[in-house]
Amino acid sequence: MGWTFKVHGGVVAGLGATLLALATLTWLPGSLPLTGARRLTAAIFALLFLIFVSALVRLILTGADKRAIWLAFRCLPGKVQLSLGALALWEVVLVIFSTATEGNLQSAEVRDGRYVALDTTPYARGTVMISQSRYQDVLERDLRTMLAIPGVLSLGAAYAVLAAGELRRADGAVVPSDVR
């Protein structure tokens, strides 16, 4: 596998692990300083979009089917497989616990000195006033979701890049049948 695949996969996997760690930290008591950082979230999504698209392009250029991609992933070193598998498991647990504790409130903000949030309960959609503690909970839940989604996408991109690199390596190692 070429060094560009290793660097690309490593950076994307590291970014995914960092985002999942930050999403996990939203469960700690107290408020996080990142809850008001909407520009940071937009920058994460923009950067991840470029990384994810380039990973998919690298995978598409190999021309392999799903089975070959899975077999290429299985040819990666065990530590890499274990790391990506552990991060994927962490992501599944994070999403399950996040959705299990999630309420119907989202997009909390302060309007005229009052805390409001969008209530997404069926047949009762609208803006409702909430307490300051509930406001902090909604902000942290929104932040958890906004960090977990890019984390999941970056793990998928790491899988795609590393599998594409392994496919490229395997294709380069094959000797054509007409050369003897």
XYZ file of N, CA and C in Angstrom:
540
model
N 0.850 -1.169 0.000
C 0.000 0.000 0.000
C 0.895 1.231 0.000
N 0.534 2.198 -0.807
C 1.315 3.420 -0.907
C 1.210 4.279 0.337
N 2.189 5.139 0.532
C 2.218 5.959 1.726
C 1.079 6.972 1.748
N 0.592 7.404 0.567
C -0.516 8.371 0.572
C -1.782 7.736 1.123
N -2.002 6.462 0.839
C -3.158 5.774 1.388
C -3.036 5.647 2.908
N -1.835 5.337 3.372
C -1.619 5.202 4.811
C -1.831 6.528 5.536
N -1.294 7.598 4.975
C -1.438 8.913 5.603
C -2.902 9.353 5.573
N -3.544 9.215 4.422
C -4.942 9.608 4.278
C -5.813 8.807 5.253
N -5.638 7.495 5.283
C -6.425 6.654 6.184
C -6.149 6.952 7.644
N -4.900 7.176 7.991
C -4.542 7.477 9.375
C -5.093 8.807 9.851
N -5.000 9.826 9.004
C -5.524 11.145 9.370
C -7.042 11.087 9.540
N -7.713 10.412 8.620
C -9.171 10.330 8.696
C -9.602 9.504 9.907
N -8.925 8.408 10.190
C -9.258 7.604 11.368
C -8.990 8.393 12.653
N -7.907 9.139 12.683
C -7.615 9.988 13.849
C -8.660 11.073 14.039
N -9.084 11.684 12.935
C -10.141 12.695 13.011
C -11.435 12.072 13.529
N -11.760 10.881 13.038
C -12.977 10.209 13.504
C -12.907 9.873 14.979
N -11.751 9.378 15.437
C -11.598 9.057 16.860
C -11.710 10.314 17.717
N -11.133 11.415 17.248
C -11.214 12.676 17.989
C -12.655 13.159 18.081
N -13.382 13.106 16.976
C -14.770 13.551 16.987
C -15.640 12.665 17.878
N -15.400 11.359 17.844
C -16.167 10.464 18.712
C -15.811 10.682 20.181
N -14.555 10.991 20.470
C -14.166 11.295 21.852
C -14.838 12.578 22.327
N -14.863 13.602 21.484
C -15.547 14.842 21.849
C -17.041 14.620 22.039
N -17.637 13.783 21.186
C -19.059 13.485 21.343
C -19.316 12.737 22.650
N -18.399 11.868 23.033
C -18.542 11.140 24.291
C -18.394 12.082 25.484
N -17.537 13.078 25.365
C -17.327 14.028 26.461
C -18.563 14.873 26.758
N -19.519 14.918 25.848
C -20.723 15.706 26.116
C -21.569 15.095 27.232
N -21.279 13.849 27.614
C -22.020 13.236 28.715
C -21.461 13.604 30.076
N -20.296 14.226 30.125
C -19.729 14.631 31.403
C -20.565 15.743 32.017
N -20.626 15.794 33.346
C -21.399 16.869 33.978
C -20.774 18.229 33.706
N -21.612 19.229 33.699
C -21.165 20.585 33.424
C -21.344 20.921 31.954
N -21.153 22.172 31.638
C -21.326 22.594 30.252
C -19.982 22.588 29.546
N -20.032 22.283 28.270
C -18.832 22.248 27.452
C -18.638 23.583 26.760
N -17.403 23.975 26.548
C -17.163 25.249 25.857
C -17.504 25.199 24.375
N -17.671 24.016 23.797
C -17.929 23.906 22.367
C -19.408 24.038 21.996
N -20.310 24.188 22.978
C -21.736 24.163 22.655
C -22.182 25.338 21.794
N -21.478 26.427 21.807
C -21.862 27.570 20.986
C -21.046 27.705 19.716
N -20.261 26.732 19.383
C -19.340 26.815 18.243
C -19.986 26.278 16.972
N -20.906 27.040 16.409
C -21.574 26.602 15.182
C -20.632 26.693 13.981
N -19.726 27.638 13.994
C -18.766 27.762 12.891
C -17.793 26.585 12.886
N -17.443 26.112 14.073
C -16.573 24.949 14.161
C -17.255 23.730 13.549
N -18.526 23.575 13.831
C -19.274 22.454 13.270
C -19.345 22.558 11.751
N -19.566 23.748 11.238
C -19.610 23.940 9.786
C -18.248 23.649 9.156
N -17.182 24.051 9.830
C -15.842 23.776 9.313
C -15.546 22.277 9.321
N -15.990 21.579 10.363
C -15.792 20.131 10.432
C -16.516 19.452 9.282
N -17.770 19.848 9.039
C -18.523 19.231 7.952
C -17.905 19.530 6.587
N -17.435 20.757 6.373
C -16.821 21.104 5.089
C -15.535 20.308 4.866
N -14.697 20.232 5.895
C -13.451 19.474 5.784
C -13.736 17.997 5.580
N -14.679 17.474 6.335
C -14.996 16.058 6.217
C -15.610 15.722 4.866
N -16.391 16.634 4.319
C -16.972 16.396 2.995
C -15.874 16.187 1.960
N -14.854 17.043 1.991
C -13.747 16.915 1.040
C -12.972 15.618 1.259
N -12.728 15.268 2.502
C -11.989 14.042 2.807
C -12.795 12.819 2.403
N -14.099 12.837 2.702
C -14.952 11.701 2.400
C -15.099 11.502 0.895
N -15.279 12.585 0.159
C -15.406 12.487 -1.298
C -14.108 11.957 -1.912
N -12.970 12.444 -1.437
C -11.704 11.951 -1.989
C -11.510 10.467 -1.658
N -11.971 10.025 -0.489
C -11.875 8.603 -0.140
C -12.759 7.767 -1.056
N -13.961 8.247 -1.318
C -14.857 7.504 -2.214
C -14.318 7.464 -3.635
N -13.726 8.560 -4.082
C -13.140 8.574 -5.430
C -12.008 7.561 -5.510
N -11.169 7.507 -4.482
C -10.082 6.529 -4.484
C -10.614 5.104 -4.525
N -11.719 4.861 -3.830
C -12.300 3.523 -3.810
C -12.961 3.197 -5.141
N -13.640 4.156 -5.731
C -14.307 3.932 -7.022
C -13.287 3.684 -8.126
N -12.151 4.371 -8.064
C -11.127 4.199 -9.090
C -10.524 2.798 -9.100
N -10.665 2.061 -8.012
C -10.162 0.686 -8.004
C -11.044 -0.224 -8.844
N -12.309 0.115 -9.000
C -13.225 -0.689 -9.806
C -13.596 -2.016 -9.163
N -13.455 -2.127 -7.861
C -13.723 -3.390 -7.173
C -15.174 -3.462 -6.703
N -15.643 -4.693 -6.532
C -16.982 -4.888 -5.992
C -16.912 -4.976 -4.466
N -18.097 -5.094 -3.821
C -18.154 -5.100 -2.358
C -17.366 -6.246 -1.739
N -17.425 -7.392 -2.354
C -16.726 -8.565 -1.812
C -15.218 -8.348 -1.852
N -14.722 -7.816 -2.948
C -13.285 -7.561 -3.062
C -12.833 -6.493 -2.064
N -13.683 -5.500 -1.841
C -13.343 -4.451 -0.872
C -13.260 -5.050 0.531
N -14.228 -5.906 0.875
C -14.196 -6.551 2.181
C -12.959 -7.442 2.326
N -12.622 -8.192 1.282
C -11.438 -9.038 1.336
C -10.161 -8.200 1.459
N -10.138 -7.047 0.818
C -8.981 -6.158 0.932
C -8.856 -5.634 2.360
N -9.976 -5.302 2.969
C -9.942 -4.860 4.361
C -9.436 -5.977 5.268
N -9.838 -7.195 4.971
C -9.401 -8.348 5.774
C -7.900 -8.607 5.624
N -7.301 -8.102 4.557
C -5.859 -8.275 4.355
C -5.028 -7.225 5.096
N -5.678 -6.224 5.664
C -4.954 -5.208 6.431
C -4.399 -5.835 7.712
N -3.387 -5.226 8.300
C -2.856 -5.756 9.564
C -3.936 -5.830 10.642
N -3.776 -6.784 11.533
C -4.771 -7.017 12.579
C -5.009 -5.816 13.476
N -3.962 -5.058 13.788
C -4.123 -3.880 14.645
C -4.990 -2.819 13.976
N -4.843 -2.665 12.682
C -5.648 -1.690 11.941
C -7.111 -2.133 11.921
N -7.331 -3.411 11.642
C -8.698 -3.942 11.654
C -9.327 -3.788 13.029
N -8.561 -4.118 14.070
C -9.068 -4.024 15.435
C -9.381 -2.580 15.806
N -8.518 -1.663 15.419
C -8.736 -0.246 15.734
C -9.997 0.276 15.054
N -10.130 0.017 13.761
C -11.324 0.488 13.053
C -12.582 -0.207 13.562
N -12.476 -1.479 13.901
C -13.618 -2.196 14.461
C -14.027 -1.650 15.817
N -13.041 -1.349 16.674
C -13.342 -0.784 17.991
C -13.971 0.597 17.859
N -13.463 1.409 16.939
C -14.055 2.732 16.724
C -15.480 2.617 16.188
N -15.727 1.660 15.300
C -17.081 1.459 14.783
C -18.020 0.989 15.888
N -17.550 0.111 16.757
C -18.368 -0.344 17.885
C -18.665 0.804 18.839
N -17.656 1.629 19.100
C -17.819 2.800 19.950
C -18.880 3.727 19.349
N -18.825 3.900 18.051
C -19.802 4.753 17.364
C -21.210 4.194 17.498
N -21.376 2.881 17.346
C -22.705 2.267 17.465
C -23.250 2.457 18.874
N -22.421 2.224 19.881
C -22.853 2.411 21.272
C -23.211 3.869 21.517
N -22.414 4.778 21.015
C -22.675 6.207 21.184
C -24.010 6.603 20.564
N -24.267 6.142 19.358
C -25.517 6.485 18.678
C -26.713 5.855 19.395
N -26.578 4.605 19.846
C -27.692 3.946 20.534
C -28.015 4.656 21.842
N -26.995 4.954 22.648
C -27.249 5.649 23.904
C -27.744 7.073 23.671
N -27.258 7.703 22.634
C -27.688 9.068 22.330
C -29.149 9.109 21.927
N -29.571 8.186 21.076
C -30.970 8.186 20.648
C -31.900 7.677 21.739
N -31.402 6.824 22.634
C -32.247 6.314 23.716
C -32.548 7.401 24.737
N -31.610 8.311 24.951
C -31.823 9.372 25.932
C -32.330 10.662 25.307
N -32.487 10.671 24.018
C -32.863 11.893 23.319
C -34.344 12.202 23.518
N -34.640 13.445 23.727
C -36.021 13.890 23.854
C -36.507 14.453 22.535
N -37.574 15.215 22.608
C -38.164 15.791 21.403
C -37.737 17.238 21.184
N -36.807 17.735 21.972
C -36.368 19.122 21.832
C -35.055 19.186 21.060
N -34.935 20.239 20.244
C -33.696 20.458 19.507
C -33.568 21.926 19.162
N -32.406 22.309 18.701
C -32.109 23.682 18.262
C -32.426 24.708 19.341
N -31.848 24.535 20.516
C -32.069 25.478 21.616
C -31.355 26.789 21.335
N -31.991 27.877 21.754
C -31.393 29.203 21.592
C -31.984 30.156 22.614
N -31.386 31.339 22.716
C -31.851 32.368 23.636
C -32.512 33.461 22.810
N -33.781 33.743 23.115
C -34.529 34.819 22.444
C -35.096 35.751 23.510
N -34.730 36.995 23.434
C -35.225 38.010 24.377
C -35.005 37.596 25.823
N -33.870 36.980 26.122
C -33.548 36.574 27.484
C -34.241 35.307 27.943
N -34.949 34.644 27.064
C -35.639 33.397 27.418
C -35.031 32.247 26.631
N -35.060 31.087 27.232
C -34.532 29.891 26.596
C -35.658 29.182 25.863
N -35.452 28.981 24.572
C -36.467 28.311 23.764
C -35.821 27.186 22.959
N -36.655 26.235 22.584
C -36.195 25.118 21.756
C -37.339 24.694 20.856
N -36.991 24.018 19.795
C -37.988 23.500 18.866
C -38.456 22.147 19.374
N -39.763 22.023 19.585
C -40.348 20.753 20.030
C -40.790 19.991 18.791
N -40.267 18.795 18.615
C -40.565 18.003 17.416
C -41.553 16.871 17.698
N -42.310 16.994 18.788
C -43.312 15.984 19.097
C -44.357 15.975 17.982
N -44.747 14.794 17.503
C -45.775 14.747 16.461
C -47.058 15.445 16.916
N -47.640 16.194 16.034
C -48.882 16.957 16.246
C -48.737 18.082 17.257
N -47.514 18.406 17.676
C -47.300 19.508 18.617
C -46.028 20.266 18.279
N -45.718 20.356 16.996
C -44.492 21.028 16.583
C -44.583 22.511 16.876
N -43.467 23.048 17.304
C -43.417 24.479 17.548
C -42.319 24.808 18.539
N -42.177 26.091 18.820
C -41.164 26.566 19.743
C -41.751 26.617 21.151
N -40.989 26.096 22.114
C -41.438 26.087 23.503
C -40.371 26.707 24.378
N -40.793 27.301 25.493
C -39.856 27.857 26.461
C -39.369 26.724 27.356
N -38.086 26.763 27.704
C -37.493 25.728 28.547
C -36.639 26.383 29.625
N -36.259 25.603 30.628
C -35.399 26.105 31.697
C -33.947 26.161 31.219
N -33.110 26.831 32.004
C -31.709 26.950 31.625
C -31.011 25.593 31.664
N -31.325 24.749 32.629
C -30.693 23.430 32.694
C -31.121 22.565 31.507
N -32.387 22.668 31.138
C -32.868 21.911 29.973
C -32.217 22.454 28.698
N -32.020 23.773 28.654
C -31.347 24.426 27.531
C -29.944 23.847 27.347
N -29.189 23.704 28.450
C -27.850 23.130 28.382
C -27.893 21.682 27.915
N -28.888 20.928 28.389
C -29.023 19.526 27.961
C -29.270 19.425 26.465
N -30.141 20.285 25.954
C -30.463 20.255 24.520
C -29.245 20.659 23.696
N -28.497 21.671 24.167
C -27.283 22.079 23.448
C -26.261 20.943 23.403
N -26.072 20.258 24.518
C -25.104 19.165 24.549
C -25.564 18.000 23.679
N -26.852 17.715 23.657
C -27.361 16.636 22.812
C -27.192 16.981 21.336
N -27.483 18.230 20.982
C -27.269 18.666 19.598
C -25.785 18.578 19.219
N -24.925 18.988 20.138
C -23.486 18.916 19.887
C -23.031 17.475 19.738
N -23.571 16.575 20.560
C -23.216 15.164 20.472
C -23.562 14.623 19.094
N -24.734 14.972 18.605
C -25.148 14.518 17.278
C -24.273 15.136 16.197
N -23.964 16.408 16.329
C -23.172 17.097 15.315
C -21.711 16.650 15.313
N -21.254 16.029 16.377
C -19.904 15.471 16.391
C -19.896 13.995 16.011
N -20.966 13.281 16.343
C -21.011 11.843 16.054
C -21.177 11.573 14.560
N -21.974 12.368 13.885
C -22.211 12.138 12.452
C -20.919 12.280 11.645
N -20.151 13.360 11.795
C -18.876 13.417 11.065
C -17.904 12.333 11.512
N -17.971 11.927 12.773
C -17.107 10.852 13.242
C -17.397 9.545 12.519
N -18.670 9.256 12.335
C -19.079 8.049 11.619
C -18.620 8.121 10.160
N -18.830 9.262 9.535
C -18.420 9.418 8.139
C -16.906 9.303 7.980
N -16.165 9.832 8.930
C -14.706 9.742 8.809
C -14.223 8.307 9.003
N -14.892 7.528 9.844
C -14.518 6.118 9.972
C -14.825 5.360 8.688
N -15.936 5.697 8.051
C -16.241 5.086 6.753
C -15.218 5.464 5.706
N -14.762 6.712 5.745
C -13.739 7.159 4.801
C -12.409 6.455 5.062
N -12.065 6.242 6.325
C -10.827 5.526 6.644
C -10.897 4.096 6.126
N -12.034 3.454 6.316
C -12.233 2.095 5.798
C -12.055 2.079 4.281
N -12.684 3.055 3.599
C -12.622 3.104 2.136
C -11.198 3.338 1.643
N -10.482 4.261 2.258
C -9.125 4.581 1.809
C -8.178 3.412 2.049
N -8.253 2.812 3.215
C -7.341 1.716 3.510
C -7.643 0.488 2.653
N -8.916 0.220 2.402
C -9.264 -0.897 1.515
C -8.819 -0.602 0.085
N -8.986 0.645 -0.357
C -8.541 1.011 -1.705
C -7.022 0.890 -1.830
N -6.300 1.279 -0.807
C -4.845 1.139 -0.823
C -4.412 -0.308 -0.886
N -5.110 -1.164 -0.167
C -4.782 -2.587 -0.193
C -5.123 -3.190 -1.556
N -6.229 -2.763 -2.148
C -6.575 -3.230 -3.494
C -5.540 -2.775 -4.516
N -5.086 -1.547 -4.385
C -4.066 -1.019 -5.293
C -2.770 -1.812 -5.153
N -2.400 -2.137 -3.914
C -1.199 -2.918 -3.676
C -1.335 -4.317 -4.279
N -2.501 -4.921 -4.088
C -2.720 -6.266 -4.621
C -2.731 -6.260 -6.147
N -3.306 -5.229 -6.737
C -3.321 -5.132 -8.204
C -1.915 -4.950 -8.765
N -1.080 -4.244 -8.050
C 0.288 -4.044 -8.503
C 1.153 -5.285 -8.355
N 0.750 -6.193 -7.459
C 1.532 -7.397 -7.216
C 1.163 -8.525 -8.184
N 0.061 -8.394 -8.909
C -0.375 -9.421 -9.832
C 0.458 -9.349 -11.107
N 0.992 -10.491 -11.507
C 1.777 -10.569 -12.722
C 0.833 -10.936 -13.862
N 0.801 -10.151 -14.950
C -0.063 -10.476 -16.073
C 0.259 -11.858 -16.636
N -0.725 -12.550 -17.172
C -0.541 -13.917 -17.662
C 0.318 -13.995 -18.933
N 0.400 -12.900 -19.688
C 1.169 -12.951 -20.927
C 2.661 -12.661 -20.683
N 3.051 -12.297 -19.467
C 4.439 -12.027 -19.150
C 5.019 -13.253 -18.454
N 6.025 -13.880 -19.094
C 6.664 -15.060 -18.482
C 8.086 -15.120 -18.838
